Coordinates of C-alpha atoms in Angstrom, one line a residue:
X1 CA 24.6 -9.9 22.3
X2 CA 24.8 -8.9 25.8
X3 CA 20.8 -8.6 26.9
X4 CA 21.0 -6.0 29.6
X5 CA 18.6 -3.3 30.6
X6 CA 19.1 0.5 32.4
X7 CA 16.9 1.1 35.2
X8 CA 13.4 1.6 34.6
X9 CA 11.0 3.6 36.9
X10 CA 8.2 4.0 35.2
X11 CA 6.5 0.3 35.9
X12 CA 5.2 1.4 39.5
X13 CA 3.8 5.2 38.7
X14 CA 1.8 4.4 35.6
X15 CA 0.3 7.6 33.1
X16 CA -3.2 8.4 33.5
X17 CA -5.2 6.0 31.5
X18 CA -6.4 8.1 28.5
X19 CA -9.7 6.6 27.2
X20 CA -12.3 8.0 25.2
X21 CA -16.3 6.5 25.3
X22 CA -17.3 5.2 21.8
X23 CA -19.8 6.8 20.3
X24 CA -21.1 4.3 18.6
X25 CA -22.8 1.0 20.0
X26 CA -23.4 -1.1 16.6
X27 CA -21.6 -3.9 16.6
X28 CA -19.1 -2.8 19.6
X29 CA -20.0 -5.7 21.5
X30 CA -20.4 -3.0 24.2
X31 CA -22.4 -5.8 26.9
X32 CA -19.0 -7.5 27.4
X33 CA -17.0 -7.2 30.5
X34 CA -16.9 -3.9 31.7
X35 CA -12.7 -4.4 31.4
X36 CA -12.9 -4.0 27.9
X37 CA -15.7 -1.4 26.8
X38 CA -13.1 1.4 26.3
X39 CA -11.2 -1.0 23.8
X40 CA -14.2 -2.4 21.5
X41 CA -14.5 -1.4 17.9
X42 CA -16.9 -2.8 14.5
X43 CA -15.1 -4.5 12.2
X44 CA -15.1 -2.2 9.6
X45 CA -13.4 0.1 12.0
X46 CA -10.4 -1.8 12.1
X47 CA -10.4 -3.6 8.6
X48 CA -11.9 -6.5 9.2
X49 CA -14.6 -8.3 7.4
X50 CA -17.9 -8.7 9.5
X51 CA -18.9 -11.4 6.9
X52 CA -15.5 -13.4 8.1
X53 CA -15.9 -13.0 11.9
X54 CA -19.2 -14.4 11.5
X55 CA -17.3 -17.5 10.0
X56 CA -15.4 -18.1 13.5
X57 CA -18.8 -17.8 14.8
X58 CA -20.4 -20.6 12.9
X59 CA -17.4 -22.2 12.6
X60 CA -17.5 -22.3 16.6
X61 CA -20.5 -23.2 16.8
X62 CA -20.0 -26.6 14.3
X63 CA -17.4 -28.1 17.0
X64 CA -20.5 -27.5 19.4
X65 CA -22.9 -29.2 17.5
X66 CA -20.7 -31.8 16.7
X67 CA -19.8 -32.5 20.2
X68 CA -15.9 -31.4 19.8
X69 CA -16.5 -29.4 22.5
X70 CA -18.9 -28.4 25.2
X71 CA -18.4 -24.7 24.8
X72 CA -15.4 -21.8 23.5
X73 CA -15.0 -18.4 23.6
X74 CA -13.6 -16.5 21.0
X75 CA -12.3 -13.2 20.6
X76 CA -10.5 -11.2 17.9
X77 CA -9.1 -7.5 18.2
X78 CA -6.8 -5.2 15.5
X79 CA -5.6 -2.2 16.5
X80 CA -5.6 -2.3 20.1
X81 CA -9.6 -2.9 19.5
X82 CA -12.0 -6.0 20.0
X83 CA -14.3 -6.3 17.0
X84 CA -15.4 -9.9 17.9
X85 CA -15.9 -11.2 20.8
X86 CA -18.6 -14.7 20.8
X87 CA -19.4 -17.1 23.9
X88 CA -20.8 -20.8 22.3
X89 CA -22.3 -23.9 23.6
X90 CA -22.3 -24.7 27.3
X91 CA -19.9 -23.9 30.4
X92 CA -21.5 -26.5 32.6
X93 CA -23.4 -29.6 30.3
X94 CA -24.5 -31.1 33.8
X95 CA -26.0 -27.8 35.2
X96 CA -27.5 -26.6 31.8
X97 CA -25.4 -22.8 32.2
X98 CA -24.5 -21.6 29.0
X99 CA -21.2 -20.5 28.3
X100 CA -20.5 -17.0 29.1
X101 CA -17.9 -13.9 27.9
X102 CA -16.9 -13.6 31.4
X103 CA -17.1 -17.3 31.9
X104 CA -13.5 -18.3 33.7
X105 CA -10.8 -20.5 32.4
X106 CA -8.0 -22.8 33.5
X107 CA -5.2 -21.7 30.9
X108 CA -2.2 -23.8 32.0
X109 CA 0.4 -23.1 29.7
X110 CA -0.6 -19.2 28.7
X111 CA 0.6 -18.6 32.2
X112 CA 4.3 -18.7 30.4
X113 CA 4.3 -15.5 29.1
X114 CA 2.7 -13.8 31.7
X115 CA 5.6 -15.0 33.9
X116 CA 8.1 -14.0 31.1
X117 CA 6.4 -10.0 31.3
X118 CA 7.2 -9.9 34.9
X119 CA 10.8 -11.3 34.5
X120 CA 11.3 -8.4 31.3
X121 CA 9.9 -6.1 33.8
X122 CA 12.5 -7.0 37.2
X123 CA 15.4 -6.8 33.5
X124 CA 14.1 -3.1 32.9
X125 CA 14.7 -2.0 36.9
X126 CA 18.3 -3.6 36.9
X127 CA 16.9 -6.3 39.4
X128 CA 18.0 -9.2 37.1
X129 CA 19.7 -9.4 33.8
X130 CA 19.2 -12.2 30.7
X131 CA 22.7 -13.3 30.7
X132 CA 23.7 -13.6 33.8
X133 CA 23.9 -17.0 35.0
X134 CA 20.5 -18.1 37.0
X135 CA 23.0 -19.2 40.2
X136 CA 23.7 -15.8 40.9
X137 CA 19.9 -15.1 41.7
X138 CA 19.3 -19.1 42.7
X139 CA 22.5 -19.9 44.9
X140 CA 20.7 -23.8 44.5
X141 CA 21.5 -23.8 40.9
X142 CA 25.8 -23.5 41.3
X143 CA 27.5 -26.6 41.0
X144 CA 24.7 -28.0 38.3
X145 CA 26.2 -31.3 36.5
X146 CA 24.8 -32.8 33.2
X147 CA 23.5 -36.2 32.6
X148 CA 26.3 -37.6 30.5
X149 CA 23.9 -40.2 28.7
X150 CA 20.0 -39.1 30.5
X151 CA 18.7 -42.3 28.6
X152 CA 19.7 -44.8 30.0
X153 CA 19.7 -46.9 33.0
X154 CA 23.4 -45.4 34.3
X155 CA 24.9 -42.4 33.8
X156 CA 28.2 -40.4 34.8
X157 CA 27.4 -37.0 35.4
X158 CA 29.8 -34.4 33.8
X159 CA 30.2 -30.4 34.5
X160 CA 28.1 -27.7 32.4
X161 CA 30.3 -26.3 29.6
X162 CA 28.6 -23.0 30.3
X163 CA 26.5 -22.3 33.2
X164 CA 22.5 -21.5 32.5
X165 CA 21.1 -18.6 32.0
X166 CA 17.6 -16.2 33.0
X167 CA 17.6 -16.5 29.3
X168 CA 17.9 -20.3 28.9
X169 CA 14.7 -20.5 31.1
X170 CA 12.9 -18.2 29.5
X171 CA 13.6 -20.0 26.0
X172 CA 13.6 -23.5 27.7
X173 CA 17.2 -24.3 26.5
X174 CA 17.9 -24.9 30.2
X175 CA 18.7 -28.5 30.3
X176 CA 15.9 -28.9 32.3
X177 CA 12.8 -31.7 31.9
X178 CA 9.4 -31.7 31.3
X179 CA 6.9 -32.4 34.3
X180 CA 5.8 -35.3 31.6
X181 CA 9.1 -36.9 31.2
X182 CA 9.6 -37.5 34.8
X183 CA 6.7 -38.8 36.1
X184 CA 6.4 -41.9 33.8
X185 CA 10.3 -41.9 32.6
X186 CA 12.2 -45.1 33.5
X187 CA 15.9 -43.4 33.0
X188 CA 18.0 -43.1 35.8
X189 CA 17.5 -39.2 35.9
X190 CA 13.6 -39.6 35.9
X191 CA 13.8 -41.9 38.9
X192 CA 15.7 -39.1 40.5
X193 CA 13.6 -36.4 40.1
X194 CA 11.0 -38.7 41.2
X195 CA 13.1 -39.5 44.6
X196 CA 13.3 -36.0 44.7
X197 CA 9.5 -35.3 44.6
X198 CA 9.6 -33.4 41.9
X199 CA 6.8 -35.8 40.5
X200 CA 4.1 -34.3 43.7
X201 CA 4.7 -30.5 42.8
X202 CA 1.3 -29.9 44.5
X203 CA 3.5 -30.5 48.1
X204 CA 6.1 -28.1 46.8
X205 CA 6.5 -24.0 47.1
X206 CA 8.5 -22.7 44.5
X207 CA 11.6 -22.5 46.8
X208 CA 11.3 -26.3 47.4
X209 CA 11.3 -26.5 43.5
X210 CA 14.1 -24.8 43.3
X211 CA 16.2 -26.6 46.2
X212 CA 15.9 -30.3 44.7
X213 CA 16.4 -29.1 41.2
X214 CA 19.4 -28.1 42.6
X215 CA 20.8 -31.7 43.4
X216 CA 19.6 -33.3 40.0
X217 CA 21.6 -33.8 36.8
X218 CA 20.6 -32.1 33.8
X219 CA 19.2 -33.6 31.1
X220 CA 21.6 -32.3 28.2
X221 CA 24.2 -29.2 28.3
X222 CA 22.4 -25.4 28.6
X223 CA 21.8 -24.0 24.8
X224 CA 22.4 -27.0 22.9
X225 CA 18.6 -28.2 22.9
X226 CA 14.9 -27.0 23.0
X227 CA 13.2 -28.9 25.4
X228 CA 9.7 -27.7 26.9
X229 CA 10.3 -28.1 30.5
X230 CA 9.5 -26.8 34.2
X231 CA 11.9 -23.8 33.7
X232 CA 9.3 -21.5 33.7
X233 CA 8.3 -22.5 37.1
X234 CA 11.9 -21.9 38.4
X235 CA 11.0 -18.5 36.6
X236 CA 8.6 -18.0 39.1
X237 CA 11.1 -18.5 41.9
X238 CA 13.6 -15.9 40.4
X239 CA 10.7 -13.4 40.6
X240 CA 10.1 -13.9 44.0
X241 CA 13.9 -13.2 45.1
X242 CA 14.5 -10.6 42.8
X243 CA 11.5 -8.5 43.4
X244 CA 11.5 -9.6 47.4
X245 CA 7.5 -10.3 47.2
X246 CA 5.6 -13.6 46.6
X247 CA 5.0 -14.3 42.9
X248 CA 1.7 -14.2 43.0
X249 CA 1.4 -10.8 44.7
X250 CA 3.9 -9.8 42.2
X251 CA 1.4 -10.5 38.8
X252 CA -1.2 -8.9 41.3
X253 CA 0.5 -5.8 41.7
X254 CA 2.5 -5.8 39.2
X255 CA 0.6 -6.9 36.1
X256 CA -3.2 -7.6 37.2
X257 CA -4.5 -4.5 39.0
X258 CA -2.4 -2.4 36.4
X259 CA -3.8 -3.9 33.4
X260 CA -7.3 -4.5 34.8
X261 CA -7.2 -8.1 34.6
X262 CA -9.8 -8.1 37.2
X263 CA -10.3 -12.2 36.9
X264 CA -6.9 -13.8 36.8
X265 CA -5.1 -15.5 39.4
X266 CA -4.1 -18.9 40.8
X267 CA -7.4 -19.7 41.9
X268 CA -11.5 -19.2 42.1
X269 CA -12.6 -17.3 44.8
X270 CA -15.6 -18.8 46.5
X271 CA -17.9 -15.4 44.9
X272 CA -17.0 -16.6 40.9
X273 CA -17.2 -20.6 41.6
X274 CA -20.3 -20.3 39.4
X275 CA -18.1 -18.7 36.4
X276 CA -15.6 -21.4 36.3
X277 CA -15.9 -23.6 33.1
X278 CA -16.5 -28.0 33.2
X279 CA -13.3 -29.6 31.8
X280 CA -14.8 -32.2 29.3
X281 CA -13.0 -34.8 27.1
X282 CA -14.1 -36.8 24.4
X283 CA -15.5 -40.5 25.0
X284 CA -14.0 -43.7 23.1
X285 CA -17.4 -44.0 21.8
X286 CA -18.1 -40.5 20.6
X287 CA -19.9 -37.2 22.1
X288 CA -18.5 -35.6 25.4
X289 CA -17.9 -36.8 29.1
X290 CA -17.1 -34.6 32.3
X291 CA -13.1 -35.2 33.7
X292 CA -11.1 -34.1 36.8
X293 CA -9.2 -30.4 35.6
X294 CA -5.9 -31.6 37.0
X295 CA -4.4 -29.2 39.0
X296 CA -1.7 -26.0 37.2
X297 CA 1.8 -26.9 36.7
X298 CA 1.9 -30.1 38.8
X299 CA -1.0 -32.2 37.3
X300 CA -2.5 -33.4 40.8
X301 CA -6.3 -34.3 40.7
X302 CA -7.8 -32.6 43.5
X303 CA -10.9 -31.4 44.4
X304 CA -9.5 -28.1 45.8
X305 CA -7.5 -27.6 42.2
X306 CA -8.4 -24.1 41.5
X307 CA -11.2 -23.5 43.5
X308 CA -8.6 -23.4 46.5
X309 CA -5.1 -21.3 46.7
X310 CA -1.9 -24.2 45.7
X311 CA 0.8 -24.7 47.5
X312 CA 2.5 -24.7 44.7
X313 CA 1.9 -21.3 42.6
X314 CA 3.7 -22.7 39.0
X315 CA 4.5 -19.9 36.6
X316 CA 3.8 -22.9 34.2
X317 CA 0.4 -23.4 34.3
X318 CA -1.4 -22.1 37.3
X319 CA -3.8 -19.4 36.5
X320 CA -7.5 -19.2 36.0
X321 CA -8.4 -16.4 33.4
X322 CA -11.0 -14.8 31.3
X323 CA -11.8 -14.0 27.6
X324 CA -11.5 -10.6 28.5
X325 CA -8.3 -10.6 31.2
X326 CA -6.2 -12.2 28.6
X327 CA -7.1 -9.7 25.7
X328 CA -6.0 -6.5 28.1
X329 CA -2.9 -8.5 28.5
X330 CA -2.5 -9.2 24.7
X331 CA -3.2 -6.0 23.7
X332 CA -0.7 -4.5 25.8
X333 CA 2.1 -6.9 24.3
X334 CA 0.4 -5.7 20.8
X335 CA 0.7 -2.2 21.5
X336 CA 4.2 -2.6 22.4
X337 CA 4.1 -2.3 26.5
X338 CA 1.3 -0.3 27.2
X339 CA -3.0 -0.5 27.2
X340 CA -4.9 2.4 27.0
X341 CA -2.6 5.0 27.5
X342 CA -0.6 3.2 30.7
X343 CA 2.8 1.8 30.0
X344 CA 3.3 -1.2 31.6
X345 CA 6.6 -1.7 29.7
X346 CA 9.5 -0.4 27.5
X347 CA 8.7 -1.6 23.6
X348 CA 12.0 -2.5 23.4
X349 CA 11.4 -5.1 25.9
X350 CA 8.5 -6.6 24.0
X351 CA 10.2 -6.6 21.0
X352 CA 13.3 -8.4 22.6
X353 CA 10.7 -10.9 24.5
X354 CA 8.4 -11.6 20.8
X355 CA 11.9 -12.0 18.7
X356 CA 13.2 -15.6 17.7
X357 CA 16.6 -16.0 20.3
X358 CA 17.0 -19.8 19.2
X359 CA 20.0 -20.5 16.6
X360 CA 19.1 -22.4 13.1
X361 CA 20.3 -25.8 13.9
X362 CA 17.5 -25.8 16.7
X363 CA 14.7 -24.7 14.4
X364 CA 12.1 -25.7 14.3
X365 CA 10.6 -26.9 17.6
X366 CA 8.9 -30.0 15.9
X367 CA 11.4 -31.2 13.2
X368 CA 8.0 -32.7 11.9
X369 CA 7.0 -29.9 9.7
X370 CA 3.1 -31.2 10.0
X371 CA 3.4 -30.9 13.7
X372 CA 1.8 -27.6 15.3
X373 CA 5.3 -26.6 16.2
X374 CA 6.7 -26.5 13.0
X375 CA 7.9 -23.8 11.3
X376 CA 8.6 -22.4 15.2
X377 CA 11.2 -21.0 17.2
X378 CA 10.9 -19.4 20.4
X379 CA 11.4 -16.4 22.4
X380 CA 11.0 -15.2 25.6
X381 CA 8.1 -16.8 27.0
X382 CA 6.4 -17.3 23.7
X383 CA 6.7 -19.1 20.3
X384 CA 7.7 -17.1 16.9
X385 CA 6.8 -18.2 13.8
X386 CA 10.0 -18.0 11.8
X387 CA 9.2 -20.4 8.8
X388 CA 5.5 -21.2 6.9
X389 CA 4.6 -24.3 7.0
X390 CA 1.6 -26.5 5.2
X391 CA 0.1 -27.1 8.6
X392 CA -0.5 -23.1 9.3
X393 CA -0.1 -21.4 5.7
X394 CA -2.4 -18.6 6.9
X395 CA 0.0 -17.9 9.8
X396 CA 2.3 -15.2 9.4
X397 CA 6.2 -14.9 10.0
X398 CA 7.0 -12.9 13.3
X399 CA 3.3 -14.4 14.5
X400 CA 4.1 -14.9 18.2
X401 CA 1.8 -16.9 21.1
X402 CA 1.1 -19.9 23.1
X403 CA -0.9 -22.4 24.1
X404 CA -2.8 -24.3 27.3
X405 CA -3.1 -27.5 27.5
X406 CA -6.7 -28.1 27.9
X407 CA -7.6 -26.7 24.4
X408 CA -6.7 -22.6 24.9
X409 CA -4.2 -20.3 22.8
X410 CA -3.6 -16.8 21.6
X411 CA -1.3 -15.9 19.0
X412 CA -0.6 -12.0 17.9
X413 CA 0.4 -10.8 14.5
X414 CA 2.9 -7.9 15.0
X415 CA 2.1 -6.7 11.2
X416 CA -1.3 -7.1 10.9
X417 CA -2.0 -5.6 14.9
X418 CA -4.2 -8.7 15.3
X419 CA -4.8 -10.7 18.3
X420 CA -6.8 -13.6 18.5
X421 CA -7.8 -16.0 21.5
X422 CA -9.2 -18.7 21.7
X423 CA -10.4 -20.4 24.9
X424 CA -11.9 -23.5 25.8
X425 CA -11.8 -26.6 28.5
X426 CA -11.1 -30.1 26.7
X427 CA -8.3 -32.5 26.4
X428 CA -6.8 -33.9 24.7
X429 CA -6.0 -29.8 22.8
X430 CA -9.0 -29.3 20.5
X431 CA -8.6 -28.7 16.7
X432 CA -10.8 -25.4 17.2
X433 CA -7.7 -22.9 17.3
X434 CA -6.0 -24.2 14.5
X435 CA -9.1 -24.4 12.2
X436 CA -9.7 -20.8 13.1
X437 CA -6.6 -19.2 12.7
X438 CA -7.0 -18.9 8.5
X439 CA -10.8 -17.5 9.3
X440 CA -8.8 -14.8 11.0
X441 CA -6.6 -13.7 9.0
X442 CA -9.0 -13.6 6.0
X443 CA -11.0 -11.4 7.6
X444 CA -8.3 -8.7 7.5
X445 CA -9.6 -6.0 5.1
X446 CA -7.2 -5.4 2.1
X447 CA -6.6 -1.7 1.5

């Protein structure tokens, strides 16, 4: 299937948002962010059970107590409306501030499909195009060879048997490695991306990134494997050429201001310091300790990480976002490309980003099928549920979403119209999202 798109001009002159006040205030959760008071609704509203949304809630609050956390936010909408939306425990244990609704987050990974929405966008004006081969955009990337054997101590590096794609980065079928495989890997291909630098990203931009990729093997031939990896970030680069801006001025532009994500970027500015969350982890001996937040996409402990603009701007794993930010940005994937009567996007492109594109015989993710990732495939920019599994019964086929690292995630159900986040700051990646998830569904109201 050839995955092309017309010219698309609507992106830059958006419709008139179209909002109308709610009338009533019970249970609209109308003292959230002002971002989201147009799109907030009861339960009963949207069918959902009240009774079941409280269950998140104590449910919540029971990893609190418990000291599985030091604080989450949690917020559920259906039908383009929020009908729950809860803050719990604390945002900073140490400085006794309770955790907030507009308290900010480090999401790492979730920055994936925000990356993937501004590549779908640059396929709809005719700037770039899914199956065209990634050196035609990234000159760097011609002349790519494969890692005949990536692991061992030697290797013979053989020519691609089909050049990669803007898709194969998108679905990370690239050939391309994990930031984690590199920096402790002993192969001969991890020692040179290592030579390379690769393993201080923090000293890179994303042209740099780009550039020494360029010189390195590949770790397997492009479409034969899954392999979660640091395409995303070259992702990131391929925005900045094809849309002639810097990437993060793109998602500004582009995504932020339009959507009202008033809260997201690649760092804190010095005014909302005070909103951004502790990162805590878990001591050997029980109960909860302060950590260093390593740093988006590179994993650099620094001081500055956040709190200061990176060098290194990674499409990976690099922006700081709120409760609220991220639902505007769900709910316009939920209602098909636009929010509140703007249209960010053709629904044709969110259908074709929030479909399944990997073939059988790489499904699932996880051949565990108690892993998290079982049941999985992928599509652009985020995981599809193609297969139930006993580790997520609840979850639904055609469930799409994705995870950060340091315990946040959303997933949307296109047939239920339900979105759900989840946000908090603790590694290793809490168990709060999964227990959740059924609590969600079950709350869904059967006609």
């Amino acid at each position: 299937m050839k995955l092309t798109f017309r010219m698309h001009h609507s992106s830059p002159n958006l419709e008139e948002c179209v909002t109308e006040h709610l009338t009533s205030k019970s249970q609209t959760y109308s003292d959230c962010n002002d971002n989201l008071l147009y799109l907030t609704a009861t339960p009963h509203e949207v069918g959902l059970s009240a009774q079941w949304l409280g269950r998140i809630s104590s449910t919540t609050q029971g990893f609190i107590d418990n000291q599985r956390l030091a604080g989450a936010v949690t917020l559920v909408a259906r039908r383009g409306k929020v009908a729950h939306f809860e803050a719990y425990g604390m945002m900073d244990i140490k400085a006794d501030k309770p955790m907030q609704k507009d308290t900010i987050f480090r999401i790492y990974s979730m920055t994936k499909p925000i990356a993937a929405v501004g590549v779908m966008m640059l396929c709809e004006e005719g700037r770039l195009t899914l199956d065209a081969p990634a050196s035609v955009y990234l000159p760097e990337l011609s002349g790519l060879k494969v890692a005949q054997d990536p692991e061992g101590d030697l290797f013979t590096p053989v020519k691609v048997d089909r050049a990669m794609t803007v898709q194969d980065l998108m679905q990370h079928t690239a050939g391309l490695p994990g930031a984690a495989r590199y920096m402790g890997g002993n192969t001969a291909v991890d020692k040179l991306y290592r030579e390379a630098g690769l393993h201080r990203l923090h000293e890179c931009n994303l042209r740099e990134l780009v550039e020494r990729l360029g010189r390195i093997p590949l770790l397997y031939q492009p479409g034969t494997k899954w392999h979660y990896s640091i395409a995303a970030d070259v992702l990131g680069r391929l925005i900045e050429v094809a849309s002639a801006q810097p990437f993060d001025q793109f998602l500004a532009e582009r995504i932020f201001q339009p959507l009202g994500m008033v809260d997201t970027g690649f760092y804190v500015p010095v005014e909302k310091i005070d909103r951004l969350a502790g990162m805590y982890g878990s001591k050997p001996s029980g109960g909860l300790q302060t950590i260093d937040a390593p740093e988006g996409g590179t994993g650099h402990i620094s001081k500055a990480s956040f709190i200061e603009k990176p060098r290194f701007l990674s499409a990976g794993g690099g922006l700081v976002s709120t409760a609220s930010d991220f639902a505007r940005f769900c709910l316009m994937l939920s209602g098909k490309g636009a929010l509140s009567g703007k249209r960010l996007m053709k629904a044709e492109s969110i259908e074709l980003m929030t479909c399944n594109h990997l073939p059988e015989n790489l499904i699932p993710l996880d051949k565990k099928p108690e892993d998290r990732y079982g049941g999985l495939g992928f599509g652009l920019g985020v995981s599809v549920r193609v297969q139930q599994t006993d580790w997520v019964p609840a979850s639904q086929i055609g469930e799409y979403g994705w995870i950060g690292g340091t315990s946040t995630e959303f997933w949307i159900s296109p047939r239920d119209e339900l979105v759900s986040i989840t946000l908090a700051q603790h590694i290793p990646f809490s168990a709060l999202s999964h227990t959740v998830k059924p609590l969600v569904y079950a709350a869904i109201v059967k006609d």
